[in-house]
Tab-separated table of C-alpha atoms in Angstrom:
chain	number	residue	atom	x	y	z
A	1415	UNK	CA	0.000	0.000	0.000
A	1416	UNK	CA	1.221	3.491	-0.783
A	1417	UNK	CA	2.238	5.523	2.229
A	1418	UNK	CA	1.153	9.101	2.239
A	1419	UNK	CA	2.300	12.301	3.819
A	1420	UNK	CA	3.795	15.644	3.037
A	1421	UNK	CA	7.520	15.066	3.342
A	1422	UNK	CA	10.740	16.586	2.113
A	1423	UNK	CA	13.207	14.944	-0.207
A	1424	UNK	CA	15.780	16.218	-2.663
A	1425	UNK	CA	12.986	17.470	-4.957
A	1426	UNK	CA	10.997	19.296	-2.288
A	1427	UNK	CA	7.747	18.807	-0.381
A	1428	UNK	CA	5.596	15.934	-1.679
A	1429	UNK	CA	1.851	16.297	-1.018
A	1430	UNK	CA	-0.698	13.486	-1.307
A	1431	UNK	CA	-3.181	14.124	-4.139
A	1432	UNK	CA	-6.675	12.607	-3.797
A	1433	UNK	CA	-8.988	12.714	-6.804
A	1434	UNK	CA	-12.735	12.670	-6.206
A	1435	UNK	CA	-14.001	12.919	-9.794
A	1436	UNK	CA	-15.777	9.571	-9.563
A	1437	UNK	CA	-17.472	10.479	-6.266
A	1438	UNK	CA	-17.947	14.227	-5.731
A	1439	UNK	CA	-17.535	14.911	-9.444
A	1440	UNK	CA	-20.344	12.566	-10.418
A	1441	UNK	CA	-22.563	14.254	-7.828
A	1442	UNK	CA	-22.676	17.327	-10.075
A	1443	UNK	CA	-26.274	17.798	-11.292
A	1444	UNK	CA	-27.010	15.817	-14.431
A	1445	UNK	CA	-23.728	13.881	-14.454
A	1446	UNK	CA	-23.806	10.081	-14.613
A	1447	UNK	CA	-20.800	8.012	-15.655
A	1448	UNK	CA	-21.186	4.543	-17.157
A	1449	UNK	CA	-19.105	1.695	-15.737
A	1450	UNK	CA	-16.889	1.820	-18.816
A	1451	UNK	CA	-16.387	5.570	-18.436
A	1452	UNK	CA	-15.510	5.158	-14.762
A	1453	UNK	CA	-12.946	2.519	-15.606
A	1454	UNK	CA	-11.395	4.656	-18.334
A	1455	UNK	CA	-11.217	7.702	-16.049
A	1456	UNK	CA	-9.719	5.642	-13.216
A	1457	UNK	CA	-7.033	4.275	-15.535
A	1458	UNK	CA	-6.186	7.755	-16.820
A	1459	UNK	CA	-5.964	9.085	-13.258
A	1460	UNK	CA	-3.568	6.272	-12.387
A	1461	UNK	CA	-1.466	7.034	-15.474
A	1462	UNK	CA	-1.456	10.711	-14.524
A	1463	UNK	CA	0.023	9.798	-11.145
A	1464	UNK	CA	-2.754	10.626	-8.685
A	1465	UNK	CA	-1.996	9.084	-5.279
A	1466	UNK	CA	-5.521	8.198	-4.203
A	1467	UNK	CA	-8.855	7.828	-5.926
A	1468	UNK	CA	-12.075	8.401	-4.007
A	1469	UNK	CA	-13.828	5.990	-6.270
A	1470	UNK	CA	-17.473	6.447	-5.340
A	1471	UNK	CA	-20.269	5.973	-2.849
A	1472	UNK	CA	-20.787	2.188	-2.615
A	1473	UNK	CA	-24.024	2.391	-0.635
A	1474	UNK	CA	-25.840	4.157	-3.437
A	1475	UNK	CA	-26.563	1.010	-5.501
A	1476	UNK	CA	-25.498	-2.495	-6.483
A	1477	UNK	CA	-24.529	-1.096	-9.878
A	1478	UNK	CA	-22.126	1.318	-8.168
A	1479	UNK	CA	-20.575	-1.477	-6.143
A	1480	UNK	CA	-20.134	-3.637	-9.231
A	1481	UNK	CA	-18.342	-0.819	-11.060
A	1482	UNK	CA	-16.053	-0.239	-8.075
A	1483	UNK	CA	-15.253	-3.960	-7.824
A	1484	UNK	CA	-14.299	-4.000	-11.487
A	1485	UNK	CA	-11.867	-1.124	-11.049
A	1486	UNK	CA	-10.455	-2.600	-7.831
A	1487	UNK	CA	-9.714	-5.823	-9.731
A	1488	UNK	CA	-7.389	-3.880	-12.057
A	1489	UNK	CA	-4.904	-3.332	-9.207
A	1490	UNK	CA	-4.118	0.195	-10.329
A	1491	UNK	CA	-1.072	1.841	-8.717
A	1492	UNK	CA	-3.046	4.136	-6.423
A	1493	UNK	CA	-5.124	3.847	-3.265
A	1494	UNK	CA	-8.843	3.272	-3.818
A	1495	UNK	CA	-11.183	4.763	-1.227
A	1496	UNK	CA	-14.922	4.293	-0.821
A	1497	UNK	CA	-17.027	7.099	0.677
A	1498	UNK	CA	-19.487	6.408	3.503
A	1499	UNK	CA	-21.828	8.202	5.827
A	1500	UNK	CA	-21.362	7.675	9.561
A	1501	UNK	CA	-23.512	4.541	9.577
A	1502	UNK	CA	-22.223	0.969	9.672
A	1503	UNK	CA	-24.217	-0.249	6.672
A	1504	UNK	CA	-22.447	2.251	4.401
A	1505	UNK	CA	-19.102	0.984	5.650
A	1506	UNK	CA	-20.147	-2.626	5.040
A	1507	UNK	CA	-21.060	-1.743	1.457
A	1508	UNK	CA	-17.638	-0.114	1.024
A	1509	UNK	CA	-15.915	-3.217	2.401
A	1510	UNK	CA	-17.857	-5.408	-0.032
A	1511	UNK	CA	-16.667	-3.237	-2.924
A	1512	UNK	CA	-13.026	-4.218	-2.539
A	1513	UNK	CA	-11.414	-0.857	-1.781
A	1514	UNK	CA	-8.455	-0.803	0.571
A	1515	UNK	CA	-9.584	2.417	2.265
A	1516	UNK	CA	-12.791	4.065	3.439
A	1517	UNK	CA	-13.687	7.655	4.161
A	1518	UNK	CA	-16.385	8.208	6.803
A	1519	UNK	CA	-18.105	11.590	6.821
A	1520	UNK	CA	-19.402	13.159	10.064
A	1521	UNK	CA	-21.392	16.388	10.585
A	1522	UNK	CA	-19.478	18.859	12.768
A	1523	UNK	CA	-21.206	22.225	12.378
A	1524	UNK	CA	-24.216	23.110	14.521
A	1525	UNK	CA	-26.266	23.555	11.339
A	1526	UNK	CA	-25.505	20.089	9.976
A	1527	UNK	CA	-26.052	18.342	13.284
A	1528	UNK	CA	-29.378	20.137	13.630
A	1529	UNK	CA	-30.400	19.134	10.099
A	1530	UNK	CA	-29.595	15.499	10.920
A	1531	UNK	CA	-31.306	15.810	14.304
A	1532	UNK	CA	-28.096	14.760	16.044
A	1533	UNK	CA	-25.797	16.250	18.645
A	1534	UNK	CA	-22.079	15.983	19.292
A	1535	UNK	CA	-22.561	13.108	21.723
A	1536	UNK	CA	-23.938	11.098	18.798
A	1537	UNK	CA	-20.982	12.092	16.603
A	1538	UNK	CA	-18.539	11.096	19.331
A	1539	UNK	CA	-20.306	7.778	19.869
A	1540	UNK	CA	-20.259	6.973	16.147
A	1541	UNK	CA	-16.565	7.788	15.951
A	1542	UNK	CA	-15.813	5.467	18.834
A	1543	UNK	CA	-17.896	2.684	17.316
A	1544	UNK	CA	-17.291	2.959	13.569
A	1545	UNK	CA	-13.602	3.770	13.238
A	1546	UNK	CA	-12.232	0.800	15.244
A	1547	UNK	CA	-14.673	-1.546	13.479
A	1548	UNK	CA	-13.779	-0.172	10.052
A	1549	UNK	CA	-10.072	-0.699	10.718
A	1550	UNK	CA	-10.734	-4.442	10.855
A	1551	UNK	CA	-11.752	-4.317	7.181
A	1552	UNK	CA	-9.644	-1.500	5.738
A	1553	UNK	CA	-5.937	-0.723	5.827
A	1554	UNK	CA	-6.698	3.006	5.907
A	1555	UNK	CA	-9.602	4.862	7.514
A	1556	UNK	CA	-10.134	8.555	6.872
A	1557	UNK	CA	-12.720	10.610	8.743
A	1558	UNK	CA	-14.322	13.772	7.438
A	1559	UNK	CA	-15.396	16.884	9.276
A	1560	UNK	CA	-18.327	17.895	7.103
A	1561	UNK	CA	-18.979	21.659	6.995
A	1562	UNK	CA	-15.733	22.204	8.914
A	1563	UNK	CA	-15.401	25.808	7.774
A	1564	UNK	CA	-18.697	26.719	9.453
A	1565	UNK	CA	-18.100	24.698	12.619
A	1566	UNK	CA	-17.235	26.295	15.951
A	1567	UNK	CA	-13.430	26.160	16.401
A	1568	UNK	CA	-13.678	24.383	19.750
A	1569	UNK	CA	-16.055	21.771	18.301
A	1570	UNK	CA	-13.672	21.075	15.427
A	1571	UNK	CA	-10.730	20.692	17.807
A	1572	UNK	CA	-12.741	18.255	19.934
A	1573	UNK	CA	-13.704	16.257	16.847
A	1574	UNK	CA	-10.058	16.089	15.737
A	1575	UNK	CA	-8.954	14.860	19.151
A	1576	UNK	CA	-11.698	12.230	19.265
A	1577	UNK	CA	-10.898	11.035	15.738
A	1578	UNK	CA	-7.240	10.589	16.654
A	1579	UNK	CA	-8.131	8.756	19.866
A	1580	UNK	CA	-10.336	6.345	17.893
A	1581	UNK	CA	-7.483	5.415	15.551
A	1582	UNK	CA	-8.383	7.351	12.401
A	1583	UNK	CA	-5.556	7.648	9.891
A	1584	UNK	CA	-6.409	11.073	8.461
A	1585	UNK	CA	-8.773	13.981	9.091
A	1586	UNK	CA	-10.528	15.708	6.199
A	1587	UNK	CA	-11.480	19.345	6.636
A	1588	UNK	CA	-14.374	19.843	4.247
A	1589	UNK	CA	-15.220	23.329	3.031
A	1590	UNK	CA	-18.606	21.899	2.144
A	1591	UNK	CA	-20.240	25.085	0.864
A	1592	UNK	CA	-17.092	26.767	-0.429
A	1593	UNK	CA	-16.966	29.773	1.911
A	1594	UNK	CA	-13.268	29.552	2.824
A	1595	UNK	CA	-10.640	32.030	1.689
A	1596	UNK	CA	-6.866	31.492	1.645
A	1597	UNK	CA	-6.473	33.571	4.805
A	1598	UNK	CA	-9.157	31.634	6.683
A	1599	UNK	CA	-7.656	28.333	5.494
A	1600	UNK	CA	-4.276	29.305	6.966
A	1601	UNK	CA	-5.875	30.060	10.321
A	1602	UNK	CA	-7.950	26.868	10.323
A	1603	UNK	CA	-5.100	24.525	9.413
A	1604	UNK	CA	-2.571	26.085	11.750
A	1605	UNK	CA	-5.023	26.016	14.650
A	1606	UNK	CA	-5.649	22.301	14.155
A	1607	UNK	CA	-2.014	21.406	13.566
A	1608	UNK	CA	-1.093	22.955	16.885
A	1609	UNK	CA	-3.079	20.327	18.778
A	1610	UNK	CA	-3.996	17.525	16.357
A	1611	UNK	CA	-1.556	14.723	15.554
A	1612	UNK	CA	-3.552	13.381	12.612
A	1613	UNK	CA	-2.463	14.135	9.026
A	1614	UNK	CA	-4.827	16.771	7.627
A	1615	UNK	CA	-6.565	16.848	4.262
A	1616	UNK	CA	-8.409	19.840	2.813
A	1617	UNK	CA	-11.456	19.359	0.604
A	1618	UNK	CA	-12.315	22.589	-1.202
A	1619	UNK	CA	-15.467	23.677	-3.015
A	1620	UNK	CA	-15.520	26.499	-5.545
A	1621	UNK	CA	-18.590	28.552	-4.629
A	1622	UNK	CA	-16.487	31.722	-4.297
A	1623	UNK	CA	-14.073	30.793	-7.070
A	1624	UNK	CA	-11.252	30.058	-4.613
A	1625	UNK	CA	-11.166	26.256	-4.476
A	1626	UNK	CA	-7.796	25.744	-6.154
A	1627	UNK	CA	-6.268	28.663	-4.257
A	1628	UNK	CA	-7.619	27.244	-1.002
A	1629	UNK	CA	-6.264	23.768	-1.773
A	1630	UNK	CA	-2.817	25.177	-2.548
A	1631	UNK	CA	-2.914	27.351	0.574
A	1632	UNK	CA	-3.919	24.357	2.707
A	1633	UNK	CA	-0.718	22.613	1.644
A	1634	UNK	CA	1.267	25.754	2.369
A	1635	UNK	CA	-0.293	25.899	5.834
A	1636	UNK	CA	0.608	22.294	6.633
A	1637	UNK	CA	-2.016	19.906	5.257
A	1638	UNK	CA	-0.501	16.665	4.028
A	1639	UNK	CA	-3.230	16.009	1.455
A	1640	UNK	CA	-5.801	17.750	-0.705
A	1641	UNK	CA	-8.748	16.421	-2.683
A	1642	UNK	CA	-9.405	17.622	-6.212
A	1643	UNK	CA	-11.426	16.670	-9.281
A	1644	UNK	CA	-10.737	16.757	-12.998
A	1645	UNK	CA	-11.843	20.121	-14.483
A	1646	UNK	CA	-13.129	20.963	-10.993
A	1647	UNK	CA	-16.235	18.862	-11.654
A	1648	UNK	CA	-18.475	18.627	-8.609
A	1649	UNK	CA	-21.533	19.865	-6.790
A	1650	UNK	CA	-22.707	23.431	-7.488
A	1651	UNK	CA	-19.633	25.401	-8.648
A	1652	UNK	CA	-17.424	22.340	-8.290
A	1653	UNK	CA	-14.194	21.459	-6.510
A	1654	UNK	CA	-10.535	22.388	-6.671
A	1655	UNK	CA	-9.374	21.429	-10.173
A	1656	UNK	CA	-6.709	18.741	-10.459
A	1657	UNK	CA	-5.153	20.283	-13.551
A	1658	UNK	CA	-4.928	23.749	-11.995
A	1659	UNK	CA	-3.412	22.516	-8.754
A	1660	UNK	CA	-0.970	20.245	-10.591
A	1661	UNK	CA	0.470	23.150	-12.576
A	1662	UNK	CA	0.497	25.465	-9.564
A	1663	UNK	CA	2.489	22.891	-7.600
A	1664	UNK	CA	4.925	22.389	-10.470
A	1665	UNK	CA	5.500	26.091	-11.045
A	1666	UNK	CA	6.023	26.754	-7.358
A	1667	UNK	CA	9.300	24.760	-7.457
A	1668	UNK	CA	8.563	23.896	-3.829
A	1669	UNK	CA	6.490	20.771	-4.320
A	1670	UNK	CA	7.381	17.447	-5.885
A	1671	UNK	CA	4.455	15.307	-7.003
A	1672	UNK	CA	3.978	12.037	-8.839
A	1673	UNK	CA	1.786	13.843	-11.381
A	1674	UNK	CA	2.577	13.669	-15.102
A	1675	UNK	CA	1.133	16.988	-16.252
A	1676	UNK	CA	1.564	16.104	-19.938
A	1677	UNK	CA	-1.454	13.799	-19.565
A	1678	UNK	CA	-3.787	16.494	-18.250
A	1679	UNK	CA	-5.294	17.549	-21.582
A	1680	UNK	CA	-6.409	14.025	-22.515
A	1681	UNK	CA	-7.671	13.379	-18.983
A	1682	UNK	CA	-9.744	16.571	-18.912
A	1683	UNK	CA	-11.171	15.981	-22.385
A	1684	UNK	CA	-12.187	12.448	-21.404
A	1685	UNK	CA	-13.964	13.575	-18.237
A	1686	UNK	CA	-15.600	16.472	-20.053
A	1687	UNK	CA	-17.098	14.158	-22.678
A	1688	UNK	CA	-18.248	11.617	-20.103
A	1689	UNK	CA	-19.846	14.327	-17.956
A	1690	UNK	CA	-21.494	16.056	-20.911
A	1691	UNK	CA	-19.968	19.340	-19.785
A	1692	UNK	CA	-17.860	21.107	-22.433
A	1693	UNK	CA	-14.676	22.772	-21.240
A	1694	UNK	CA	-15.154	26.533	-21.302
A	1695	UNK	CA	-12.766	28.472	-23.555
A	1696	UNK	CA	-11.267	30.452	-20.670
A	1697	UNK	CA	-10.868	27.451	-18.368
A	1698	UNK	CA	-7.360	27.628	-16.872
A	1699	UNK	CA	-4.822	25.096	-18.146
A	1700	UNK	CA	-7.070	23.187	-20.569
A	1701	UNK	CA	-9.434	25.799	-22.036
A	1702	UNK	CA	-9.160	26.708	-25.726
A	1703	UNK	CA	-8.183	30.287	-24.904
A	1704	UNK	CA	-5.467	29.374	-22.400
A	1705	UNK	CA	-2.856	29.424	-25.168
A	1706	UNK	CA	-4.439	31.833	-27.661
A	1707	UNK	CA	-3.006	35.328	-28.090
A	1708	UNK	CA	-4.168	38.385	-30.031
A	1709	UNK	CA	-2.596	41.492	-28.482
A	1710	UNK	CA	0.098	42.902	-30.742
A	1711	UNK	CA	2.524	43.490	-27.866
A	1712	UNK	CA	2.021	39.945	-26.567
A	1713	UNK	CA	2.351	38.255	-29.957
A	1714	UNK	CA	5.520	40.137	-30.854
A	1715	UNK	CA	7.102	39.037	-27.571
A	1716	UNK	CA	5.868	35.445	-27.885
A	1717	UNK	CA	7.536	35.111	-31.288
A	1718	UNK	CA	10.825	35.894	-29.559
A	1719	UNK	CA	10.253	33.850	-26.402
A	1720	UNK	CA	7.119	31.706	-25.822
A	1721	UNK	CA	7.415	32.193	-22.062
A	1722	UNK	CA	7.170	35.965	-22.324
A	1723	UNK	CA	3.374	35.934	-22.003
A	1724	UNK	CA	2.767	32.339	-20.914
A	1725	UNK	CA	3.596	30.941	-17.460
A	1726	UNK	CA	4.338	27.496	-18.938
A	1727	UNK	CA	4.437	25.870	-22.359
A	1728	UNK	CA	1.390	24.128	-23.874
A	1729	UNK	CA	3.219	20.808	-24.168
A	1730	UNK	CA	3.630	20.716	-20.378
A	1731	UNK	CA	-0.087	19.932	-20.101
A	1732	UNK	CA	-0.369	17.881	-23.277
A	1733	UNK	CA	-1.553	20.722	-25.490
A	1734	UNK	CA	-0.368	21.689	-28.966
A	1735	UNK	CA	1.583	24.859	-29.685
A	1736	UNK	CA	0.178	28.233	-28.732
A	1737	UNK	CA	-1.941	30.060	-31.317
A	1738	UNK	CA	-1.621	33.639	-32.534
A	1739	UNK	CA	-5.126	34.886	-33.273
A	1740	UNK	CA	-5.435	37.687	-35.830
A	1741	UNK	CA	-8.015	40.240	-34.780
A	1742	UNK	CA	-8.721	43.833	-33.787
A	1743	UNK	CA	-5.786	44.007	-31.356
A	1744	UNK	CA	-3.174	42.311	-33.531
A	1745	UNK	CA	0.124	43.913	-34.468
A	1746	UNK	CA	2.297	43.786	-37.559
A	1747	UNK	CA	4.566	41.043	-36.166
A	1748	UNK	CA	1.669	38.603	-35.844
A	1749	UNK	CA	0.388	39.491	-39.313
A	1750	UNK	CA	3.853	38.971	-40.801
A	1751	UNK	CA	4.080	35.613	-39.005
A	1752	UNK	CA	0.659	34.513	-40.266
A	1753	UNK	CA	1.354	35.227	-43.913
A	1754	UNK	CA	4.787	33.622	-43.669
A	1755	UNK	CA	3.150	30.465	-42.293
A	1756	UNK	CA	0.938	30.488	-45.406
A	1757	UNK	CA	3.957	30.626	-47.704
A	1758	UNK	CA	3.437	34.301	-48.508
A	1759	UNK	CA	6.511	36.485	-48.272
A	1760	UNK	CA	5.839	40.100	-47.336
A	1761	UNK	CA	8.038	42.757	-45.803
A	1762	UNK	CA	7.581	44.267	-42.367
A	1763	UNK	CA	6.552	47.476	-44.086
A	1764	UNK	CA	3.830	45.670	-46.024
A	1765	UNK	CA	2.659	43.977	-42.817
A	1766	UNK	CA	2.214	47.400	-41.289
A	1767	UNK	CA	0.230	48.583	-44.293
A	1768	UNK	CA	-2.121	45.580	-44.034
A	1769	UNK	CA	-2.704	46.205	-40.340
A	1770	UNK	CA	-5.468	48.867	-40.623
A	1771	UNK	CA	-7.486	46.688	-43.002
A	1772	UNK	CA	-7.131	43.658	-40.720
A	1773	UNK	CA	-8.165	45.608	-37.628
A	1774	UNK	CA	-11.103	47.213	-39.395
A	1775	UNK	CA	-12.423	43.879	-40.677
A	1776	UNK	CA	-12.057	42.227	-37.269
A	1777	UNK	CA	-13.798	45.136	-35.554
A	1778	UNK	CA	-16.721	45.021	-37.954
A	1779	UNK	CA	-17.092	41.260	-37.570
A	1780	UNK	CA	-16.540	41.434	-33.782
A	1781	UNK	CA	-14.284	38.377	-33.846
A	1782	UNK	CA	-10.945	37.042	-34.997
A	1783	UNK	CA	-10.443	36.607	-38.739
A	1784	UNK	CA	-10.245	33.271	-40.524
A	1785	UNK	CA	-7.443	32.190	-42.837
A	1786	UNK	CA	-9.731	32.682	-45.824
A	1787	UNK	CA	-10.608	36.227	-44.752
A	1788	UNK	CA	-6.961	37.123	-44.206
A	1789	UNK	CA	-6.025	35.754	-47.608
A	1790	UNK	CA	-8.817	37.870	-49.124
A	1791	UNK	CA	-7.418	40.983	-47.443
A	1792	UNK	CA	-4.008	40.153	-48.856
A	1793	UNK	CA	-5.409	39.791	-52.369
A	1794	UNK	CA	-7.202	43.120	-52.087
A	1795	UNK	CA	-4.062	45.007	-51.010
A	1796	UNK	CA	-1.162	43.069	-52.547
A	1797	UNK	CA	-2.616	41.135	-55.474
A	1798	UNK	CA	-0.222	42.699	-57.977
A	1799	UNK	CA	2.829	41.323	-56.143
A	1800	UNK	CA	2.049	37.619	-55.851
A	1801	UNK	CA	-0.513	35.012	-56.708
A	1802	UNK	CA	-1.756	32.989	-53.785
A	1803	UNK	CA	-1.389	29.210	-54.076
């Protein structure tokens, strides 16, 4: 079994990356993966180098358990974890599914305990009963503090102490409704680390658009693990995005992971198709616009050094080369580059003369110009010099 933990080696700090695409991701409204899609996604996640896969919620159906068993039989090189509520039947279903680990979720905020008509004495009793019993069936037992970011600090500290006393292997701090900010995450993690001996995991939601930032900050503050999902797929606004966190960790130069970022594009495209949720153009890392450039200043610099206006190269995430889009904001360098790529030789002076016509056409059309439209502009202004192929 893989051993987890944030530790230092010659490459830096190594966090434990948990993917929850097949559990929290599939809980996104309208998303339903087939068994074949789940298997394909699980295999891609293993190839990408994720450390742990929260593979699903076994108690939901026999069909779910069958799919999980099929993936478990593949013996993929990552830890498989089943998700369970704080009831023994859920844990039994997880054990029957063949995963080596289980995550048991407990309500910790006053609101959630009230909604479930429970109190902390019940939570404490379930911890003391379920965790030791679960450890007879699983090599790793994680417990979750659901709605941790809205729980009273003293209640969360008590829960952490009780979880450790019961033999839990890790404590998940769930920002269930995505209200955390990087500053609040630092305070939360540091407060718990000061008194809790358990390894900490942070589970971020994206309701305020800060999930990836919060996941990264949780590692900075001392969490040993974070949970993410491919493309950030998940309930409501989703979760911290695997691809975003992977690149952030790599660029930081502080963290060493087992992740192969060159596989991210294929992984995200596969999940997007299976979920029926197209990747938005401006999606960080894998969106169509992430490596498209139009500004004249940017394009001129990119032609000299591709890192001038890009934090990393497209091939680092499995994408093709960056694209210079010709539109209203283009400059003569990009226009010269475009026509050269078409086998048309023009001078820098001629590029500058074509610029007003290109900008005018793009402004009127309110979009970038196509190759055919750019060739037409060339014919109109330079047709006496050369015949287009």
